[in-house]
Short mmCIF file of C-alpha atoms in Angstrom, two decimals:
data_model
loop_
_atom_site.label_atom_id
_atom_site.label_comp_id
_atom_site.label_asym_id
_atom_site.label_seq_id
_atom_site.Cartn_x
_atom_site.Cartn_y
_atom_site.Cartn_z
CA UNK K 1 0.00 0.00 0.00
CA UNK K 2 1.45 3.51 -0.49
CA UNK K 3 2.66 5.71 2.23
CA UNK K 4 1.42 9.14 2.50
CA UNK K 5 3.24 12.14 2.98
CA UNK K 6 1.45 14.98 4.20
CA UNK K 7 3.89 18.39 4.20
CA UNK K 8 2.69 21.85 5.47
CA UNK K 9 4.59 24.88 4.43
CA UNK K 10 4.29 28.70 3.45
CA UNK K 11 6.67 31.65 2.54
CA UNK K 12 4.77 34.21 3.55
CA UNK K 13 7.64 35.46 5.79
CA UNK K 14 11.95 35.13 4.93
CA UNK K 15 11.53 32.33 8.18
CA UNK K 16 8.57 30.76 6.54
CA UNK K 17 10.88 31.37 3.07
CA UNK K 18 13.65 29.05 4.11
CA UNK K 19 11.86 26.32 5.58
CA UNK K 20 9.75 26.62 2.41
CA UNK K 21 12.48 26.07 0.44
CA UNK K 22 14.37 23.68 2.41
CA UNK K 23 11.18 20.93 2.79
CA UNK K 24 11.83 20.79 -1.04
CA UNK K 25 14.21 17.57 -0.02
CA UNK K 26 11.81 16.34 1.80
CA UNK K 27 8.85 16.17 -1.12
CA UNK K 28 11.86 15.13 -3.91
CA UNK K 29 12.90 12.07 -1.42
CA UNK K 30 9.52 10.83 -0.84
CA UNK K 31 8.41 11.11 -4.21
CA UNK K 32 11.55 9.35 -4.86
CA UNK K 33 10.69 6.53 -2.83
CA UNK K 34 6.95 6.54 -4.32
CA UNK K 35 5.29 7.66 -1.54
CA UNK K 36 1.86 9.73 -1.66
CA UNK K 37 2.78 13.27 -0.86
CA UNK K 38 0.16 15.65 -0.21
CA UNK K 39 1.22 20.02 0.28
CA UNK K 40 -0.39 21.87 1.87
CA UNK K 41 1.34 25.17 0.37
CA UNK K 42 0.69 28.72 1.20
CA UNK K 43 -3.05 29.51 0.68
CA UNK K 44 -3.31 25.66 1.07
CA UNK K 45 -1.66 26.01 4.47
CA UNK K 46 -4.55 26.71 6.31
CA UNK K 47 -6.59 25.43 8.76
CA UNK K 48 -9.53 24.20 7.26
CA UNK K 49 -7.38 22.46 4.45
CA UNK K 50 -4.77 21.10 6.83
CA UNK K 51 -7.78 19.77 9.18
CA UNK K 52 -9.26 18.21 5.67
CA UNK K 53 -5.74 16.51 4.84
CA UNK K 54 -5.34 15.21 8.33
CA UNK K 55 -8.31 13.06 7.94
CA UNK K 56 -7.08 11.12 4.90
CA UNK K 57 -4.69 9.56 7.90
CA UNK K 58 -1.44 10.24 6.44
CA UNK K 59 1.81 7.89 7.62
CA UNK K 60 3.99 11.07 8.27
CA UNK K 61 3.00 14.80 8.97
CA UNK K 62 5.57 17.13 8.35
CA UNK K 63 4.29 21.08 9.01
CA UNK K 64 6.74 23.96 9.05
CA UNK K 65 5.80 27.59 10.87
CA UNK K 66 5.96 29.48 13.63
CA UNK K 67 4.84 28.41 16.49
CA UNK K 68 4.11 27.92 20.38
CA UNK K 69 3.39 25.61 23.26
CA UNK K 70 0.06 24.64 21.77
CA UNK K 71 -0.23 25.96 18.30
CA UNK K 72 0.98 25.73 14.90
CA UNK K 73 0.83 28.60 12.62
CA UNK K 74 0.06 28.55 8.90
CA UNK K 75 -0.24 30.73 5.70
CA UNK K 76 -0.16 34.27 6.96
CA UNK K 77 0.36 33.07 10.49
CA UNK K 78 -3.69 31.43 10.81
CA UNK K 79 -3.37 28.93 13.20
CA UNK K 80 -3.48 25.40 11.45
CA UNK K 81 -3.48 23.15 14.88
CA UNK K 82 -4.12 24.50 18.34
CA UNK K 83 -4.63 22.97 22.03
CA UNK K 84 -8.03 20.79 20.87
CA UNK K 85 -6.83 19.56 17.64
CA UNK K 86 -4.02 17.46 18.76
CA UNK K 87 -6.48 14.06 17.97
CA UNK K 88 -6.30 14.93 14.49
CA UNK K 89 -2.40 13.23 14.58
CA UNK K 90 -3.98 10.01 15.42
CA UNK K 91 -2.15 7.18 14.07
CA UNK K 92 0.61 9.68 12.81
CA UNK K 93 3.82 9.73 12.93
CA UNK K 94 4.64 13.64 13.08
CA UNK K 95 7.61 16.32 12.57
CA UNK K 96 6.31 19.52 13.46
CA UNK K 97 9.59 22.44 13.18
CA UNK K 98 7.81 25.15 14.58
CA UNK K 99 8.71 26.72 17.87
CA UNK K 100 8.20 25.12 21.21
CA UNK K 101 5.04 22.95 20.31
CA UNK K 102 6.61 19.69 20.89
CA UNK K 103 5.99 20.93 24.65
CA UNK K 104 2.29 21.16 24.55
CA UNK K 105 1.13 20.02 21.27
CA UNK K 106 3.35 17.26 20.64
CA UNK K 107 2.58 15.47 24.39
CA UNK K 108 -1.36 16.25 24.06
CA UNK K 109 -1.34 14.77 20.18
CA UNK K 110 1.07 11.16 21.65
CA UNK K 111 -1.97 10.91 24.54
CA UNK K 112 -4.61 11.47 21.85
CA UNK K 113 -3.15 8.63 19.63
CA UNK K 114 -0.83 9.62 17.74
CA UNK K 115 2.55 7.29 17.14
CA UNK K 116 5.15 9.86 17.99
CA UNK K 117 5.99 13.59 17.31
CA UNK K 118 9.11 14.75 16.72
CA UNK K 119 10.05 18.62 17.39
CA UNK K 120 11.30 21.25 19.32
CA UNK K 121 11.17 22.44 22.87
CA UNK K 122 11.85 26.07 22.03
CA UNK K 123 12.81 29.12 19.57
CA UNK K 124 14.34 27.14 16.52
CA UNK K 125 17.01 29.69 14.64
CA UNK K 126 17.82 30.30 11.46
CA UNK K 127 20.75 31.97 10.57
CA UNK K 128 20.87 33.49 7.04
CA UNK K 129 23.20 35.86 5.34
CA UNK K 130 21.64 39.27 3.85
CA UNK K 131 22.97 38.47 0.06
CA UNK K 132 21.41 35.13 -0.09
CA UNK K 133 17.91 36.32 0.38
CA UNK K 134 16.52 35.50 -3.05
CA UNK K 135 18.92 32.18 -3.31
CA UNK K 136 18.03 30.61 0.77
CA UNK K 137 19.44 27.30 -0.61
CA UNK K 138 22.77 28.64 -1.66
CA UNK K 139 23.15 30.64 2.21
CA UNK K 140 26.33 28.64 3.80
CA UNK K 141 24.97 30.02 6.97
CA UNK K 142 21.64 28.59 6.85
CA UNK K 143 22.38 25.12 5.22
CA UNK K 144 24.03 23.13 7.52
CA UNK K 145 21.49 23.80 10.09
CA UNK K 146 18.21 23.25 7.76
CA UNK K 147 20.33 20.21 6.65
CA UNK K 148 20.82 18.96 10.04
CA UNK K 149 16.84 19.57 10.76
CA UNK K 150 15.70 17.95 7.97
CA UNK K 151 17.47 14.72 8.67
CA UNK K 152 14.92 14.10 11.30
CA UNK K 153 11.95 13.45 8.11
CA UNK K 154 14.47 12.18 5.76
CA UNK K 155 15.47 9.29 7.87
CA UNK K 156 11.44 8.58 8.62
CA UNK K 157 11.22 8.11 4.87
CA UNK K 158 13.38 6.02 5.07
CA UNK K 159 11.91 3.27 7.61
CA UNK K 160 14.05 5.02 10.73
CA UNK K 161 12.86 4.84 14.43
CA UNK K 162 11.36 8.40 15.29
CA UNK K 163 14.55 7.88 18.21
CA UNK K 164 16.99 7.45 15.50
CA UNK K 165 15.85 9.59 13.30
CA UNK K 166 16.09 12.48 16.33
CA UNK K 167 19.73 10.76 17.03
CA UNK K 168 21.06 11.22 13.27
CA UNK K 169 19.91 14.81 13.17
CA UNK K 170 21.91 15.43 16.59
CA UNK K 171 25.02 13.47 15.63
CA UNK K 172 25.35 15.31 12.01
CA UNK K 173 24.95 18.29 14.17
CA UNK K 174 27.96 17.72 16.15
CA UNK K 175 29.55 16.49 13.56
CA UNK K 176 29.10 20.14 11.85
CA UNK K 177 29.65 21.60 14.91
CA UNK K 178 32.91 20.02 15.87
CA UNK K 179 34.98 21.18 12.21
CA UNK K 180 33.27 24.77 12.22
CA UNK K 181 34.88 25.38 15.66
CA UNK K 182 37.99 24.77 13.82
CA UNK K 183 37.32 26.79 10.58
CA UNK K 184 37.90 30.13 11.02
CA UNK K 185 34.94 31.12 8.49
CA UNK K 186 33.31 34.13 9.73
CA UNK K 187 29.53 32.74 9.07
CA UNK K 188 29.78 29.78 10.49
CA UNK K 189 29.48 31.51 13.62
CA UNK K 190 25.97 32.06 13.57
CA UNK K 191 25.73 28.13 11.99
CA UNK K 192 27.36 26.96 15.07
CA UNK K 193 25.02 28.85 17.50
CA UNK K 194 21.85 27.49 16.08
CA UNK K 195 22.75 24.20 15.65
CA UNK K 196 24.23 24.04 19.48
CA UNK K 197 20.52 25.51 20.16
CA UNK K 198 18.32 23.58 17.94
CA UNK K 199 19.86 20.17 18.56
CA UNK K 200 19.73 20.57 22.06
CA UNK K 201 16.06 21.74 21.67
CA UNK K 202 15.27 19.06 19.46
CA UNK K 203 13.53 15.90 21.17
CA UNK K 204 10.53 13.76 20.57
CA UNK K 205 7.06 12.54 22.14
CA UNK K 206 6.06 8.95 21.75
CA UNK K 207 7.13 5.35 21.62
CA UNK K 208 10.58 5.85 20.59
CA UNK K 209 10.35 2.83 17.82
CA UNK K 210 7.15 4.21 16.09
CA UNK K 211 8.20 4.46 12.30
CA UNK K 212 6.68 4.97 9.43
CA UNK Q 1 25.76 36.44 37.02
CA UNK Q 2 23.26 39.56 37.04
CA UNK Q 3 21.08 40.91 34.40
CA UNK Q 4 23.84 43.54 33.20
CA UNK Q 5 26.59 41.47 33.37
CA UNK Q 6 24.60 38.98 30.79
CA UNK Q 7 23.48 41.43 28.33
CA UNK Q 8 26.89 42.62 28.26
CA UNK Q 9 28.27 39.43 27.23
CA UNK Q 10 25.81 38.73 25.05
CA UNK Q 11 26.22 42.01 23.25
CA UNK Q 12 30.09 41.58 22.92
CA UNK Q 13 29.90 38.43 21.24
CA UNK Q 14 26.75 39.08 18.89
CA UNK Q 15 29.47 41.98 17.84
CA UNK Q 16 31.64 39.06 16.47
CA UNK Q 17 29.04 37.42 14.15
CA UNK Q 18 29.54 39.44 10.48
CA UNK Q 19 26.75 42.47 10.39
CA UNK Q 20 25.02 40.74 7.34
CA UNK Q 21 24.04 37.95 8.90
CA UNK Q 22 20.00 37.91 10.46
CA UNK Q 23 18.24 35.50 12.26
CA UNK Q 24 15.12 34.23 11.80
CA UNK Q 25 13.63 33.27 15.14
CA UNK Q 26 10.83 31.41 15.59
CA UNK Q 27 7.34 33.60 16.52
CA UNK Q 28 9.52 36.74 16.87
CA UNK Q 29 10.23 37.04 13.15
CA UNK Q 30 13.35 38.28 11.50
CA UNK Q 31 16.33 40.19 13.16
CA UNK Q 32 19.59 41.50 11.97
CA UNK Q 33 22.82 41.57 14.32
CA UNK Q 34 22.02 44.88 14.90
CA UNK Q 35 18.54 44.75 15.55
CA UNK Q 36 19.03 41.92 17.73
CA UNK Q 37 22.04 43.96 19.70
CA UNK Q 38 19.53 46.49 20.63
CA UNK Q 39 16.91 44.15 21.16
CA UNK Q 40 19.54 42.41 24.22
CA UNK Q 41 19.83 46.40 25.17
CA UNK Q 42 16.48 46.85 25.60
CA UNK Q 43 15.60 43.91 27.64
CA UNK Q 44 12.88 42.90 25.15
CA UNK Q 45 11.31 39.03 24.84
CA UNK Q 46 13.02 38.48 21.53
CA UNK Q 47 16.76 39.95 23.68
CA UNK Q 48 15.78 37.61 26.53
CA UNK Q 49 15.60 34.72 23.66
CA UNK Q 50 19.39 36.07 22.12
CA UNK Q 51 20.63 35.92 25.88
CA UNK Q 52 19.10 32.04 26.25
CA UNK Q 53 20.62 31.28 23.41
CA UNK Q 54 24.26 32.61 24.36
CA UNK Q 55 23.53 30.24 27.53
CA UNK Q 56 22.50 27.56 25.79
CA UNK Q 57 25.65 27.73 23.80
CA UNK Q 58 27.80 28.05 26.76
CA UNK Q 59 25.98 25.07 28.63
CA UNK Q 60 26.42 23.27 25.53
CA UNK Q 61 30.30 23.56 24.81
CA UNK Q 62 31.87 21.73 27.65
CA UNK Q 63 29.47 18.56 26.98
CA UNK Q 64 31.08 19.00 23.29
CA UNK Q 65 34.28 19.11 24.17
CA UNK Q 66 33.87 16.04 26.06
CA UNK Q 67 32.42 14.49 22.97
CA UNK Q 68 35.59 15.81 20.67
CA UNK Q 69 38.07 14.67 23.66
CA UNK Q 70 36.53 11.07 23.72
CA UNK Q 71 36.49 10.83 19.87
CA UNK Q 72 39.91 11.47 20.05
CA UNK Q 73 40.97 8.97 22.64
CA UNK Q 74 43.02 6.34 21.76
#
């Protein structure tokens, strides 16, 4: 039976822009493996749509925005899931890279069924440098640490634990880490902040062997 | 460590990242070094989340260097 991928994103905002662009991977690997993917892009980020998608019981979720404790925001910042939607994960495995919501969100949607949630506990940074603006996927700032994130749904596609996946996107990160501290390249200053800050942010929710 | 002590270190070494380089922070939005400089200055949510970060970083880096030092064991 085929998988299904469903993937949230919106470029509204630069943030927004780079994860946008980023997830890219993501939809290219899946396809590549012949999974289903569903996206849910900009005016199709929304909550009504994502709600609608949700109920076609995907195998992974995958929704990039801002976000909070309890909420993730969409196109234009709607809010897509908040505190009483968490049941819609059900069955799901989920990577939600959006601020903080593993916290709330991500514990409330494991108790309400779903298989595990992957995420962050906090702010999630993005470093970028001002002439790569137009070209996100060419910033040497930002790479390595949208590289390192996305690791964590590239390894669920490919049949990983939710626990390893969350390990391989830490141990690249130290692995990045460890040779920019020895580089001497101005921008990977920045790099090496938000890695040491999202890695140690990043965690999961769940039965640690759920996979796809 | 008090409050002015932090924001002062946090400000000195956001001064050593190149002034081209932004952030994009979560549900705050977008910041420049600059921006963000001030931001630490004025004591704002978004300068509490710079000064965190600084932390975190400095929390972090002695649990990496243990991780370097045992990959480099014999």
């Amino acid at each position: 039976m085929t998988k299904k991928l469903l993937l949230a994103r919106s470029d509204h905002d630069i943030g927004n822009h780079y994860l946008f662009m980023y997830s890219q991977e993501i939809v290219t690997e899946a396809e590549a493996r012949g999974w289903s993917v569903e996206r849910a892009d900009n005016d199709r980020n929304t909550r009504k749509s994502v709600h609608s998608r949700l109920s076609n019981k995907p195998n992974l979720v995958v929704l990039n925005g801002h976000g909070s404790d309890d909420e993730v925001y969409g196109f234009k910042d709607e809010v897509v899931l908040g505190p009483y939607d968490s049941a819609l994960l059900s069955g799901c495995v989920a990577f939600i890279r959006a601020c903080a919501s593993l916290n709330g969100l991500g514990v409330r949607a494991v108790k309400s069924g779903a298989k595990a949630v992957a995420g962050y506990r906090g702010d999630f940074w993005i470093p970028r440098i001002h002439e790569y603006h137009a070209t996100p996927l060419k910033d040497p700032s930002a790479r390595p640490v949208l590289e390192a994130s996305n690791l964590v749904p590239l390894r669920l596609l490919k049949g990983a634990s939710v626990q390893s996946a969350v390990e391989a996107s830490k141990k690249y990160s130290f692995e990045l880490i460890s040779r920019m501290l020895t580089s001497g390249e101005p921008y990977d200053s920045p790099s090496v902040r938000a890695l040491i800050n999202n890695q140690a942010l990043l965690g999961f929710e769940g039965e640690p062997t759920s996979s796809v | 460590m008090d409050d002015a002590y932090l924001k002062r270190l946090v400000v000195t070494r956001l001064k050593a990242i190149p002034p081209n380089v932004s952030f994009s922070i979560g549900r705050f939005g977008d910041f420049s070094r600059d921006q963000l400089i001030q931001e630490v200055e004025r004591g704002s949510s978004v300068g509490k989340a710079a000064i965190q970060l600084e932390l975190t970083f400095l929390r972090e880096m002695p649990k990496l260097s243990e991780k370097i030092g045992a990959s480099l064991s014999p």
